[in-house]
Coordinates of C-alpha atoms in Angstrom, one line a residue:
X1 CA -75.9 197.6 118.7
X2 CA -72.3 198.0 120.2
X3 CA -73.1 196.7 123.6
X4 CA -75.0 193.7 122.4
X5 CA -71.9 192.8 120.2
X6 CA -69.4 193.1 123.2
X7 CA -71.7 190.6 125.3
X8 CA -71.8 188.2 122.2
X9 CA -68.0 188.6 121.8
X10 CA -67.2 187.7 125.3
X11 CA -69.7 185.1 125.6
X12 CA -68.1 183.1 122.5
X13 CA -64.8 183.5 123.8
X14 CA -65.6 182.1 127.0
X15 CA -67.1 179.4 125.0
X16 CA -64.1 178.8 123.2
X17 CA -62.2 178.7 126.2
X18 CA -63.8 175.8 127.7
X19 CA -63.7 173.8 124.4
X20 CA -60.0 174.7 124.2
X21 CA -58.6 171.2 125.8
X22 CA -61.2 168.8 123.9
X23 CA -59.0 166.4 121.9
X24 CA -61.2 166.8 118.4
X25 CA -61.3 170.6 118.1
X26 CA -58.8 170.6 115.5
X27 CA -60.5 168.2 113.5
X28 CA -60.7 169.4 109.8
X29 CA -64.2 169.2 108.5
X30 CA -64.1 171.1 105.1
X31 CA -61.5 172.4 102.7
X32 CA -62.2 175.8 100.7
X33 CA -60.2 178.4 98.9
X34 CA -56.9 177.0 100.1
X35 CA -57.8 177.0 103.6
X36 CA -59.4 174.6 106.0
X37 CA -62.5 174.6 108.5
X38 CA -61.8 172.8 111.7
X39 CA -64.5 171.5 114.0
X40 CA -64.0 174.5 116.7
X41 CA -64.3 177.1 113.7
X42 CA -67.7 175.8 112.7
X43 CA -68.8 175.5 116.2
X44 CA -67.7 179.1 117.0
X45 CA -69.6 180.2 113.7
X46 CA -72.7 178.4 115.0
X47 CA -72.8 180.0 118.4
X48 CA -72.3 183.7 116.9
X49 CA -74.9 183.1 114.6
X50 CA -77.4 181.8 117.3
X51 CA -76.4 184.6 119.5
X52 CA -76.9 187.4 116.8
X53 CA -80.5 185.8 115.8
X54 CA -81.5 186.0 119.5
X55 CA -81.0 190.0 119.5
X56 CA -84.0 190.2 117.6
X57 CA -82.4 191.7 114.5
X58 CA -82.3 189.8 111.2
X59 CA -78.9 189.2 109.6
X60 CA -77.4 188.4 106.4
X61 CA -74.0 186.4 107.5
X62 CA -70.9 186.7 105.7
X63 CA -68.5 184.4 107.5
X64 CA -65.3 182.7 107.0
X65 CA -66.8 179.2 107.2
X66 CA -70.3 179.2 105.6
X67 CA -69.7 181.9 103.4
X68 CA -73.0 183.9 102.6
X69 CA -76.1 183.0 104.5
X70 CA -79.1 185.2 103.9
X71 CA -82.3 185.4 106.2
X72 CA -85.3 186.7 104.8
X73 CA -85.9 190.2 105.3
X74 CA -82.4 190.9 106.7
X75 CA -81.8 194.4 108.2
X76 CA -78.3 194.0 108.7
X77 CA -75.0 192.6 107.1
X78 CA -72.9 190.6 109.8
X79 CA -69.2 190.0 108.6
X80 CA -67.7 187.5 111.0
X81 CA -64.3 185.7 111.6
X82 CA -65.3 182.9 114.4
X83 CA -61.7 182.5 115.3
X84 CA -58.9 184.8 113.8
X85 CA -55.7 183.1 114.6
X86 CA -57.1 179.7 114.8
X87 CA -53.5 178.2 114.6
X88 CA -52.5 180.2 117.4
X89 CA -55.8 178.8 119.3
X90 CA -55.3 175.1 118.6
X91 CA -51.4 175.5 119.5
X92 CA -52.2 177.2 122.8
X93 CA -50.5 180.6 121.8
X94 CA -52.7 183.3 123.4
X95 CA -53.2 185.4 120.3
X96 CA -56.6 184.7 118.6
X97 CA -59.8 186.6 118.6
X98 CA -63.5 186.5 117.8
X99 CA -64.4 189.4 114.9
X100 CA -67.8 190.8 114.1
X101 CA -68.7 193.7 112.2
X102 CA -72.5 194.5 111.3
X103 CA -73.3 197.0 108.5
X104 CA -76.7 198.1 107.4
X105 CA -78.3 195.9 104.7
X106 CA -77.6 198.2 101.6
X107 CA -73.9 199.3 102.8
X108 CA -70.9 198.1 100.7
X109 CA -68.3 200.3 102.4
X110 CA -66.0 198.3 104.3
X111 CA -65.1 201.2 106.6
X112 CA -69.1 202.2 107.3
X113 CA -70.0 199.7 109.7
X114 CA -72.5 200.4 112.1
X115 CA -70.9 198.6 115.2
X116 CA -68.4 195.8 115.9
X117 CA -66.1 194.1 118.4
X118 CA -62.8 192.1 118.4
X119 CA -62.7 190.1 121.7
X120 CA -59.2 188.4 122.6
X121 CA -60.2 184.8 123.4
X122 CA -57.7 184.1 126.0
X123 CA -57.7 187.6 127.8
X124 CA -61.4 188.7 127.2
X125 CA -60.2 192.1 126.4
X126 CA -62.7 193.8 123.9
X127 CA -62.1 196.3 121.1
X128 CA -65.2 197.7 120.1
X129 CA -66.7 200.5 118.3
X130 CA -70.0 202.4 117.2
X131 CA -70.4 204.7 114.4
X132 CA -68.2 207.5 116.0
X133 CA -65.7 206.0 118.7
X134 CA -64.0 203.2 119.5
X135 CA -63.6 201.5 123.1
X136 CA -61.3 199.4 124.9
X137 CA -63.3 197.1 127.4
X138 CA -66.3 199.7 127.2
X139 CA -64.1 202.7 127.8
X140 CA -63.6 205.3 125.0
X141 CA -60.4 205.7 123.5
X142 CA -59.5 209.4 123.1
X143 CA -55.8 209.6 122.3
X144 CA -53.2 207.4 120.4
X145 CA -49.5 207.9 120.6
X146 CA -46.8 206.6 118.2
X147 CA -44.5 204.1 120.3
X148 CA -40.9 205.5 121.0
X149 CA -39.4 202.3 118.8
X150 CA -40.3 201.0 115.6
X151 CA -42.2 197.8 115.8
X152 CA -43.5 196.3 112.3
X153 CA -46.1 193.6 112.2
X154 CA -45.5 192.0 108.8
X155 CA -46.8 189.3 106.6
X156 CA -45.3 188.8 103.1
X157 CA -44.7 185.9 100.7
X158 CA -41.3 184.8 99.2
X159 CA -42.6 186.8 96.0
X160 CA -42.6 190.1 97.8
X161 CA -39.3 189.6 99.6
X162 CA -37.3 191.9 97.5
X163 CA -40.1 194.8 98.0
X164 CA -39.9 194.1 101.6
X165 CA -35.9 194.1 101.7
X166 CA -36.0 197.7 99.9
X167 CA -38.7 198.9 102.3
X168 CA -36.8 197.8 105.4
X169 CA -33.7 199.6 103.7
X170 CA -35.1 203.1 104.6
X171 CA -35.4 202.2 108.5
X172 CA -32.4 202.6 110.7
X173 CA -33.7 200.6 113.8
X174 CA -36.6 198.4 114.0
X175 CA -38.2 195.0 115.2
X176 CA -40.4 192.8 113.2
X177 CA -43.1 190.2 114.4
X178 CA -45.7 188.0 112.9
X179 CA -48.1 187.3 115.5
X180 CA -51.0 185.4 113.6
X181 CA -54.1 187.2 114.2
X182 CA -54.6 190.3 111.7
X183 CA -57.2 191.6 113.7
X184 CA -55.5 191.9 117.1
X185 CA -52.3 192.9 115.2
X186 CA -54.3 195.9 113.6
X187 CA -55.6 196.8 117.0
X188 CA -52.0 197.0 118.5
X189 CA -51.1 199.5 116.0
X190 CA -54.2 201.4 116.4
X191 CA -53.8 201.5 120.5
X192 CA -50.2 202.9 119.6
X193 CA -48.6 199.6 120.7
X194 CA -47.0 199.0 117.4
X195 CA -46.1 201.3 114.8
X196 CA -47.3 199.4 111.4
X197 CA -49.0 196.4 110.3
X198 CA -48.9 195.1 106.7
X199 CA -50.2 192.0 104.9
X200 CA -49.2 191.8 101.4
X201 CA -49.6 188.0 100.7
X202 CA -53.1 188.5 98.9
X203 CA -54.6 186.1 101.4
X204 CA -56.6 188.3 104.0
X205 CA -60.2 188.5 103.4
X206 CA -62.8 190.9 104.6
X207 CA -64.1 188.7 107.4
X208 CA -60.3 189.0 108.9
X209 CA -60.2 192.8 108.9
X210 CA -63.7 194.3 108.8
X211 CA -64.1 194.9 112.5
X212 CA -60.4 195.8 113.1
X213 CA -60.4 198.3 110.2
X214 CA -63.7 200.0 111.6
X215 CA -62.0 200.1 115.0
X216 CA -58.7 202.0 113.6
X217 CA -60.9 204.3 111.0
X218 CA -62.7 205.8 114.3
X219 CA -59.4 206.7 115.9
X220 CA -58.4 208.5 112.6
X221 CA -56.1 205.6 111.5
X222 CA -57.5 204.3 108.1
X223 CA -56.3 201.2 106.7
X224 CA -54.9 201.3 103.2
X225 CA -54.0 199.3 100.2
X226 CA -50.6 199.0 98.4
X227 CA -51.3 202.2 96.5
X228 CA -52.4 204.0 99.9
X229 CA -55.9 204.2 99.0
X230 CA -58.7 203.3 101.6
X231 CA -59.1 199.6 101.3
X232 CA -62.3 198.2 99.7
X233 CA -63.9 195.0 99.6
X234 CA -67.1 193.3 98.5
X235 CA -69.5 193.1 101.4
X236 CA -72.0 190.6 99.8
X237 CA -69.7 187.4 100.1
X238 CA -66.1 186.6 101.5
X239 CA -63.8 188.2 99.5
X240 CA -59.7 188.7 99.2
X241 CA -58.0 192.0 99.7
X242 CA -54.6 192.1 97.8
X243 CA -52.9 194.2 100.5
X244 CA -53.7 195.9 103.9
X245 CA -51.4 198.5 105.6
X246 CA -52.1 200.3 108.8
X247 CA -49.6 202.7 110.0
X248 CA -48.9 205.3 112.8
X249 CA -46.1 206.7 110.6
X250 CA -47.1 208.1 107.0
X251 CA -43.3 208.0 105.9
X252 CA -43.2 204.0 106.6
X253 CA -46.5 203.9 104.4
X254 CA -45.0 205.7 101.5
X255 CA -41.6 203.6 101.6
X256 CA -43.5 200.5 101.5
X257 CA -45.7 201.6 98.7
X258 CA -43.2 202.7 96.6
X259 CA -41.2 199.5 96.9
X260 CA -44.1 197.5 96.0
X261 CA -44.9 199.5 93.0
X262 CA -41.0 199.4 91.9
X263 CA -40.4 195.6 92.7

């Protein structure tokens, strides 16, 4: 299953690269849940559905654009983000991805995916996993080292500013970035390229982080919520997660969680 998903991720990424310069890709064709569906989002989703069907497996699709699409007698659930970082993609900022996580039909634990892939649309780098291990471009990852300098990938709303300010007061030296693709940001942490990722806006959905959460968990880095519990999400439909924290430094997680509870 993992190998098939890697092939699909690369094929869809190549398709999106070919479409990138077309004039109408940013056309808004639908509005849903304070978000929009652009023409290119739907085209990517349709292509993923088609390629997954061609594997011979039957799926229930849970995807950002179409919601839940159930096939008769489905064996697996596929949690899909056709373009994670679509604003980056439209703007030509090379930080967006195709994200697919596959679960058994009766599974409802976000961290118990059978296999999945995150493919960088611009570089075609693939970050995949099976039930036991994570892989970078088909090579198993054996070790993750914490970076020497503290780099935090952060997303927060104005209402959480005071909590973030208190959290940062515990750090001596750090750099903050907001790169615009949650799945790729999480992967950076779990490859030891950044120290911490957090999104406390209450906007991230299961489709945004399903694959990256499982990629990280195979490496012993388990995404958590604001109370430092393993993240949970409904796998029967597109659902929202209030907070997502991924960190290589438990002290950072503790300070952020404490600040969120107090402020």
